[in-house]
Amino acid sequence: MTPSRDIDRLLAIMAALRDRENGCAWDVAQDFRSIAPYTVEEAYEVADAVERGDLEDLRDELGDLLLQVVFHARMAEEAGAFAFPDVVEAITTKLVRRHPHVFGERATRDPGAIKRLWAEIKAQEKAERRARRGDDRPPGLLDGVPPSLPALTRAEKLTAKAATVGFDWTDAAQVVAKIREETGEIEEALAAGDRAAVTDEIGDLFFAVANLARHCGIDPEAALRGTNAKFERRFRHIEDTLAARGRTPADTDLDEMERLWGEAKAGERG
């Protein structure tokens, strides 16, 4: 096997890796569930490369994500369910169907009209899928928000769905008040020593914060990733400064680390 720009070569490599007799033992041992976490991880690697503006990394990470698609398709082919060409056919069919303003007769360039058309077509698709599965229940508004999404992202999407029928706060200030209410309930649960209640109230707090992010037009996952990066950057300053003094955080008191944290923070502000 040699590198190639041809998708058929990638499919052949995946088939060889999954070969029961001569393939890779690790690849052969995998199934849909074991591979799914890697699929999610690779999607985040793509997002990270985009955020950093690193197009070379983006090329590599897109390749890693494509591998996940090929891996799942190969396992499905082995199970007699579908193969990679079926995946391609499914997405091309969906793209054409969901863009009648480009490929059909419903021409429009109005963003609002396009969004409404997209929602209309998606609703029709969901109804068709329910019919094929013999599901005669009336559709729920929150159907279609995947449980596998990151919790903050799913919270934002659930509240956005509910907001379409008016089940929502009228402004961000009301959500901030809800956040204050939730922190108070956490304090009460902590004072009572009720671990289950603390867990429940912290969940409510996260949900309210995700709701606030939506009201502000901010992606909660992106905001938290930014804060994580900031924390790492400032803590690295603490480690580097202490290392230059022949020390580590483990043998430093909190007051000194707080001072170094303040230095890092001030340095970022210029």
mmCIF file of C-alpha atoms in Angstrom:
data_model
loop_
_atom_site.group_PDB
_atom_site.id
_atom_site.type_symbol
_atom_site.label_atom_id
_atom_site.label_comp_id
_atom_site.label_asym_id
_atom_site.label_seq_id
_atom_site.Cartn_x
_atom_site.Cartn_y
_atom_site.Cartn_z
ATOM 1 C CA MET A 1 0.000 0.000 0.000
ATOM 2 C CA THR A 2 1.256 3.477 -0.901
ATOM 3 C CA PRO A 3 -0.120 6.962 -0.190
ATOM 4 C CA SER A 4 -2.615 8.277 -2.728
ATOM 5 C CA ARG A 5 -5.080 11.098 -3.422
ATOM 6 C CA ASP A 6 -7.625 8.478 -4.534
ATOM 7 C CA ILE A 7 -10.444 7.721 -2.060
ATOM 8 C CA ASP A 8 -10.466 4.140 -3.363
ATOM 9 C CA ARG A 9 -6.946 3.676 -1.989
ATOM 10 C CA LEU A 10 -8.112 4.790 1.455
ATOM 11 C CA LEU A 11 -11.011 2.337 1.284
ATOM 12 C CA ALA A 12 -8.618 -0.447 0.280
ATOM 13 C CA ILE A 13 -6.266 0.372 3.167
ATOM 14 C CA MET A 14 -9.175 0.282 5.619
ATOM 15 C CA ALA A 15 -10.304 -3.064 4.243
ATOM 16 C CA ALA A 16 -6.770 -4.418 4.639
ATOM 17 C CA LEU A 17 -6.579 -3.197 8.237
ATOM 18 C CA ARG A 18 -9.878 -4.922 9.020
ATOM 19 C CA ASP A 19 -8.860 -8.214 7.361
ATOM 20 C CA ARG A 20 -9.471 -10.974 9.927
ATOM 21 C CA GLU A 21 -6.376 -12.952 8.992
ATOM 22 C CA ASN A 22 -3.751 -10.439 7.892
ATOM 23 C CA GLY A 23 -5.006 -7.111 9.198
ATOM 24 C CA CYS A 24 -4.218 -5.073 12.325
ATOM 25 C CA ALA A 25 -5.398 -6.844 15.486
ATOM 26 C CA TRP A 26 -6.464 -3.544 17.072
ATOM 27 C CA ASP A 27 -8.496 -2.422 14.050
ATOM 28 C CA VAL A 28 -10.140 -5.836 13.735
ATOM 29 C CA ALA A 29 -11.175 -5.768 17.402
ATOM 30 C CA GLN A 30 -13.070 -2.462 17.094
ATOM 31 C CA ASP A 31 -16.812 -1.974 16.697
ATOM 32 C CA PHE A 32 -19.127 1.031 16.254
ATOM 33 C CA ARG A 33 -19.274 1.786 19.969
ATOM 34 C CA SER A 34 -15.532 1.581 20.542
ATOM 35 C CA ILE A 35 -14.774 3.831 17.573
ATOM 36 C CA ALA A 36 -17.460 6.447 18.279
ATOM 37 C CA PRO A 37 -15.424 8.313 20.952
ATOM 38 C CA TYR A 38 -12.536 8.668 18.500
ATOM 39 C CA THR A 39 -14.942 10.094 15.929
ATOM 40 C CA VAL A 40 -16.052 12.784 18.383
ATOM 41 C CA GLU A 41 -12.441 13.487 19.379
ATOM 42 C CA GLU A 42 -11.361 13.941 15.768
ATOM 43 C CA ALA A 43 -14.216 16.396 15.139
ATOM 44 C CA TYR A 44 -12.916 18.475 18.037
ATOM 45 C CA GLU A 45 -9.391 18.298 16.629
ATOM 46 C CA VAL A 46 -10.759 19.773 13.399
ATOM 47 C CA ALA A 47 -12.468 22.566 15.353
ATOM 48 C CA ASP A 48 -9.255 23.261 17.262
ATOM 49 C CA ALA A 49 -7.230 23.583 14.047
ATOM 50 C CA VAL A 50 -9.830 26.014 12.699
ATOM 51 C CA GLU A 51 -9.732 28.120 15.861
ATOM 52 C CA ARG A 52 -5.931 28.271 15.702
ATOM 53 C CA GLY A 53 -6.017 29.167 12.016
ATOM 54 C CA ASP A 54 -3.561 26.343 11.284
ATOM 55 C CA LEU A 55 -4.460 25.151 7.794
ATOM 56 C CA GLU A 56 -1.694 22.538 7.709
ATOM 57 C CA ASP A 57 -3.087 20.953 10.868
ATOM 58 C CA LEU A 58 -6.596 21.339 9.463
ATOM 59 C CA ARG A 59 -5.635 19.267 6.415
ATOM 60 C CA ASP A 60 -4.294 16.484 8.645
ATOM 61 C CA GLU A 61 -7.208 16.585 11.073
ATOM 62 C CA LEU A 62 -9.746 16.460 8.237
ATOM 63 C CA GLY A 63 -7.949 13.338 7.057
ATOM 64 C CA ASP A 64 -8.248 11.827 10.527
ATOM 65 C CA LEU A 65 -11.969 12.655 10.570
ATOM 66 C CA LEU A 66 -12.418 11.146 7.113
ATOM 67 C CA LEU A 67 -10.764 7.981 8.411
ATOM 68 C CA GLN A 68 -13.487 7.747 11.041
ATOM 69 C CA VAL A 69 -16.160 7.883 8.341
ATOM 70 C CA VAL A 70 -14.371 5.210 6.332
ATOM 71 C CA PHE A 71 -13.904 3.058 9.452
ATOM 72 C CA HIS A 72 -17.618 3.133 10.317
ATOM 73 C CA ALA A 73 -18.584 2.515 6.692
ATOM 74 C CA ARG A 74 -16.264 -0.484 6.478
ATOM 75 C CA MET A 75 -17.745 -2.069 9.608
ATOM 76 C CA ALA A 76 -21.242 -1.475 8.242
ATOM 77 C CA GLU A 77 -20.237 -3.096 4.954
ATOM 78 C CA GLU A 78 -18.931 -6.136 6.829
ATOM 79 C CA ALA A 79 -22.292 -6.318 8.625
ATOM 80 C CA GLY A 80 -24.144 -6.179 5.300
ATOM 81 C CA ALA A 81 -25.828 -2.884 6.195
ATOM 82 C CA PHE A 82 -24.291 -0.326 3.833
ATOM 83 C CA ALA A 83 -20.944 0.687 2.329
ATOM 84 C CA PHE A 84 -19.029 3.928 1.759
ATOM 85 C CA PRO A 85 -20.691 4.660 -1.628
ATOM 86 C CA ASP A 86 -24.053 4.511 0.154
ATOM 87 C CA VAL A 87 -22.807 7.149 2.611
ATOM 88 C CA VAL A 88 -21.803 9.390 -0.298
ATOM 89 C CA GLU A 89 -25.141 8.805 -2.012
ATOM 90 C CA ALA A 90 -27.040 9.615 1.193
ATOM 91 C CA ILE A 91 -25.312 12.957 1.759
ATOM 92 C CA THR A 92 -25.458 14.046 -1.891
ATOM 93 C CA THR A 93 -29.158 13.176 -1.998
ATOM 94 C CA LYS A 94 -29.747 15.150 1.204
ATOM 95 C CA LEU A 95 -27.810 18.196 -0.016
ATOM 96 C CA VAL A 96 -29.740 18.347 -3.285
ATOM 97 C CA ARG A 97 -33.078 17.802 -1.517
ATOM 98 C CA ARG A 98 -32.382 20.468 1.115
ATOM 99 C CA HIS A 99 -31.304 23.080 -1.449
ATOM 100 C CA PRO A 100 -34.222 23.363 -3.882
ATOM 101 C CA HIS A 101 -33.377 27.073 -4.096
ATOM 102 C CA VAL A 102 -30.106 26.023 -5.770
ATOM 103 C CA PHE A 103 -30.903 22.730 -7.504
ATOM 104 C CA GLY A 104 -34.688 23.010 -7.901
ATOM 105 C CA GLU A 105 -37.409 25.446 -8.828
ATOM 106 C CA ARG A 106 -37.823 27.315 -5.521
ATOM 107 C CA ALA A 107 -35.235 29.973 -6.276
ATOM 108 C CA THR A 108 -34.538 32.487 -3.524
ATOM 109 C CA ARG A 109 -31.566 34.287 -2.032
ATOM 110 C CA ASP A 110 -33.384 35.496 1.071
ATOM 111 C CA PRO A 111 -31.596 34.005 4.142
ATOM 112 C CA GLY A 112 -34.828 33.914 6.154
ATOM 113 C CA ALA A 113 -36.692 32.065 3.428
ATOM 114 C CA ILE A 114 -33.819 29.625 3.021
ATOM 115 C CA LYS A 115 -33.807 28.894 6.755
ATOM 116 C CA ARG A 116 -37.574 28.273 6.773
ATOM 117 C CA LEU A 117 -37.289 26.045 3.721
ATOM 118 C CA TRP A 118 -34.489 24.046 5.358
ATOM 119 C CA ALA A 119 -36.609 23.525 8.503
ATOM 120 C CA GLU A 120 -39.610 22.480 6.422
ATOM 121 C CA ILE A 121 -37.605 19.879 4.513
ATOM 122 C CA LYS A 122 -35.946 18.520 7.678
ATOM 123 C CA ALA A 123 -39.359 18.105 9.315
ATOM 124 C CA GLN A 124 -40.585 16.212 6.265
ATOM 125 C CA GLU A 125 -37.523 13.945 6.365
ATOM 126 C CA LYS A 126 -38.078 13.171 10.048
ATOM 127 C CA ALA A 127 -41.721 12.301 9.385
ATOM 128 C CA GLU A 128 -40.660 9.930 6.607
ATOM 129 C CA ARG A 129 -38.116 8.247 8.892
ATOM 130 C CA ARG A 130 -40.725 7.767 11.622
ATOM 131 C CA ALA A 131 -43.096 6.237 9.078
ATOM 132 C CA ARG A 132 -40.426 3.789 7.881
ATOM 133 C CA ARG A 133 -39.791 2.746 11.485
ATOM 134 C CA GLY A 134 -43.471 2.329 12.240
ATOM 135 C CA ASP A 135 -43.372 5.092 14.855
ATOM 136 C CA ASP A 136 -46.848 6.651 14.934
ATOM 137 C CA ARG A 137 -46.231 8.973 17.879
ATOM 138 C CA PRO A 138 -46.628 12.685 17.161
ATOM 139 C CA PRO A 139 -43.208 14.299 16.766
ATOM 140 C CA GLY A 140 -41.763 16.060 19.800
ATOM 141 C CA LEU A 141 -40.257 19.523 19.462
ATOM 142 C CA LEU A 142 -37.000 18.381 21.057
ATOM 143 C CA ASP A 143 -36.669 15.283 18.878
ATOM 144 C CA GLY A 144 -33.548 15.275 16.803
ATOM 145 C CA VAL A 145 -31.241 16.891 19.370
ATOM 146 C CA PRO A 146 -28.728 14.022 19.677
ATOM 147 C CA PRO A 147 -28.075 12.798 23.246
ATOM 148 C CA SER A 148 -24.459 12.169 22.225
ATOM 149 C CA LEU A 149 -23.723 15.898 21.807
ATOM 150 C CA PRO A 150 -21.471 17.562 24.393
ATOM 151 C CA ALA A 151 -23.709 18.516 27.309
ATOM 152 C CA LEU A 152 -23.249 22.288 26.970
ATOM 153 C CA THR A 153 -23.918 22.187 23.231
ATOM 154 C CA ARG A 154 -27.003 20.032 23.747
ATOM 155 C CA ALA A 155 -28.312 22.374 26.451
ATOM 156 C CA GLU A 156 -27.964 25.309 24.038
ATOM 157 C CA LYS A 157 -29.766 23.418 21.277
ATOM 158 C CA LEU A 158 -32.578 22.214 23.564
ATOM 159 C CA THR A 159 -33.300 25.746 24.769
ATOM 160 C CA ALA A 160 -33.091 27.089 21.214
ATOM 161 C CA LYS A 161 -35.714 24.551 20.120
ATOM 162 C CA ALA A 162 -37.992 25.447 23.028
ATOM 163 C CA ALA A 163 -37.554 29.134 22.245
ATOM 164 C CA THR A 164 -39.113 28.647 18.804
ATOM 165 C CA VAL A 165 -42.522 28.224 20.492
ATOM 166 C CA GLY A 166 -41.982 31.015 23.005
ATOM 167 C CA PHE A 167 -40.756 28.888 25.925
ATOM 168 C CA ASP A 168 -37.852 31.172 26.756
ATOM 169 C CA TRP A 169 -36.670 34.106 28.846
ATOM 170 C CA THR A 170 -37.387 37.435 27.215
ATOM 171 C CA ASP A 171 -33.851 38.795 27.708
ATOM 172 C CA ALA A 172 -30.381 37.897 28.997
ATOM 173 C CA ALA A 173 -30.901 39.792 32.270
ATOM 174 C CA GLN A 174 -33.562 37.271 33.285
ATOM 175 C CA VAL A 175 -31.153 34.412 32.620
ATOM 176 C CA VAL A 176 -28.508 36.110 34.779
ATOM 177 C CA ALA A 177 -31.086 36.297 37.590
ATOM 178 C CA LYS A 178 -31.734 32.565 37.113
ATOM 179 C CA ILE A 179 -28.011 31.900 37.416
ATOM 180 C CA ARG A 180 -27.936 33.784 40.712
ATOM 181 C CA GLU A 181 -30.890 31.699 41.884
ATOM 182 C CA GLU A 182 -29.097 28.480 40.947
ATOM 183 C CA THR A 183 -25.898 29.443 42.795
ATOM 184 C CA GLY A 184 -28.003 30.122 45.880
ATOM 185 C CA GLU A 185 -29.558 26.666 45.604
ATOM 186 C CA ILE A 186 -26.090 25.143 45.306
ATOM 187 C CA GLU A 187 -25.074 26.893 48.521
ATOM 188 C CA GLU A 188 -28.146 25.491 50.274
ATOM 189 C CA ALA A 189 -27.397 21.958 49.037
ATOM 190 C CA LEU A 190 -23.773 22.268 50.169
ATOM 191 C CA ALA A 191 -24.849 23.474 53.608
ATOM 192 C CA ALA A 192 -27.202 20.486 53.871
ATOM 193 C CA GLY A 193 -24.443 18.078 52.844
ATOM 194 C CA ASP A 194 -26.727 16.604 50.191
ATOM 195 C CA ARG A 195 -24.418 15.341 47.441
ATOM 196 C CA ALA A 196 -27.264 14.320 45.116
ATOM 197 C CA ALA A 197 -28.828 17.769 45.433
ATOM 198 C CA VAL A 198 -25.470 19.447 44.824
ATOM 199 C CA THR A 199 -25.048 17.401 41.633
ATOM 200 C CA ASP A 200 -28.553 18.322 40.485
ATOM 201 C CA GLU A 201 -28.121 22.020 41.224
ATOM 202 C CA ILE A 202 -24.726 22.210 39.501
ATOM 203 C CA GLY A 203 -26.392 20.681 36.451
ATOM 204 C CA ASP A 204 -29.085 23.364 36.633
ATOM 205 C CA LEU A 205 -26.376 26.026 36.835
ATOM 206 C CA PHE A 206 -24.586 24.713 33.735
ATOM 207 C CA PHE A 207 -27.917 24.596 31.893
ATOM 208 C CA ALA A 208 -28.680 28.203 32.819
ATOM 209 C CA VAL A 209 -25.202 29.344 31.736
ATOM 210 C CA ALA A 210 -25.603 27.571 28.385
ATOM 211 C CA ASN A 211 -28.940 29.361 28.025
ATOM 212 C CA LEU A 212 -27.255 32.694 28.757
ATOM 213 C CA ALA A 213 -24.620 31.991 26.104
ATOM 214 C CA ARG A 214 -27.403 31.373 23.563
ATOM 215 C CA HIS A 215 -29.101 34.644 24.465
ATOM 216 C CA CYS A 216 -25.785 36.420 23.907
ATOM 217 C CA GLY A 217 -25.169 34.665 20.584
ATOM 218 C CA ILE A 218 -22.138 32.823 21.989
ATOM 219 C CA ASP A 219 -21.237 29.155 21.517
ATOM 220 C CA PRO A 220 -20.898 27.841 25.102
ATOM 221 C CA GLU A 221 -18.469 25.092 24.083
ATOM 222 C CA ALA A 222 -16.232 27.595 22.288
ATOM 223 C CA ALA A 223 -16.366 29.943 25.278
ATOM 224 C CA LEU A 224 -15.350 27.186 27.681
ATOM 225 C CA ARG A 225 -12.589 25.977 25.355
ATOM 226 C CA GLY A 226 -11.238 29.529 25.330
ATOM 227 C CA THR A 227 -11.266 29.652 29.129
ATOM 228 C CA ASN A 228 -9.553 26.253 29.317
ATOM 229 C CA ALA A 229 -6.804 27.524 27.027
ATOM 230 C CA LYS A 230 -6.462 30.678 29.126
ATOM 231 C CA PHE A 231 -6.152 28.624 32.314
ATOM 232 C CA GLU A 232 -3.485 26.418 30.737
ATOM 233 C CA ARG A 233 -1.561 29.444 29.488
ATOM 234 C CA ARG A 234 -1.545 31.202 32.854
ATOM 235 C CA PHE A 235 -0.713 28.068 34.803
ATOM 236 C CA ARG A 236 2.192 27.421 32.428
ATOM 237 C CA HIS A 237 3.493 30.892 33.339
ATOM 238 C CA ILE A 238 3.424 29.849 37.001
ATOM 239 C CA GLU A 239 5.322 26.645 36.226
ATOM 240 C CA ASP A 240 7.891 28.351 33.978
ATOM 241 C CA THR A 241 8.550 31.155 36.468
ATOM 242 C CA LEU A 242 8.967 28.749 39.362
ATOM 243 C CA ALA A 243 11.174 26.448 37.270
ATOM 244 C CA ALA A 244 13.508 29.391 36.610
ATOM 245 C CA ARG A 245 13.818 29.670 40.395
ATOM 246 C CA GLY A 246 14.496 25.959 40.795
ATOM 247 C CA ARG A 247 11.073 25.203 42.227
ATOM 248 C CA THR A 248 7.720 23.632 41.296
ATOM 249 C CA PRO A 249 4.092 24.432 42.158
ATOM 250 C CA ALA A 250 4.087 21.472 44.550
ATOM 251 C CA ASP A 251 6.601 23.202 46.848
ATOM 252 C CA THR A 252 5.083 26.689 46.529
ATOM 253 C CA ASP A 253 2.316 28.206 48.625
ATOM 254 C CA LEU A 254 -0.967 29.399 47.173
ATOM 255 C CA ASP A 255 -0.238 33.095 47.796
ATOM 256 C CA GLU A 256 2.846 33.035 45.576
ATOM 257 C CA MET A 257 1.039 31.119 42.846
ATOM 258 C CA GLU A 258 -1.776 33.675 42.983
ATOM 259 C CA ARG A 259 0.779 36.480 42.521
ATOM 260 C CA LEU A 260 2.271 34.712 39.503
ATOM 261 C CA TRP A 261 -1.230 34.136 38.132
ATOM 262 C CA GLY A 262 -1.812 37.872 38.435
ATOM 263 C CA GLU A 263 1.415 38.506 36.535
ATOM 264 C CA ALA A 264 0.286 36.264 33.698
ATOM 265 C CA LYS A 265 -3.109 37.947 33.624
ATOM 266 C CA ALA A 266 -1.579 41.422 33.571
ATOM 267 C CA GLY A 267 0.822 40.375 30.819
ATOM 268 C CA GLU A 268 -2.068 39.219 28.628
ATOM 269 C CA ARG A 269 -3.741 42.590 29.042
ATOM 270 C CA GLY A 270 -0.572 44.252 27.778
#
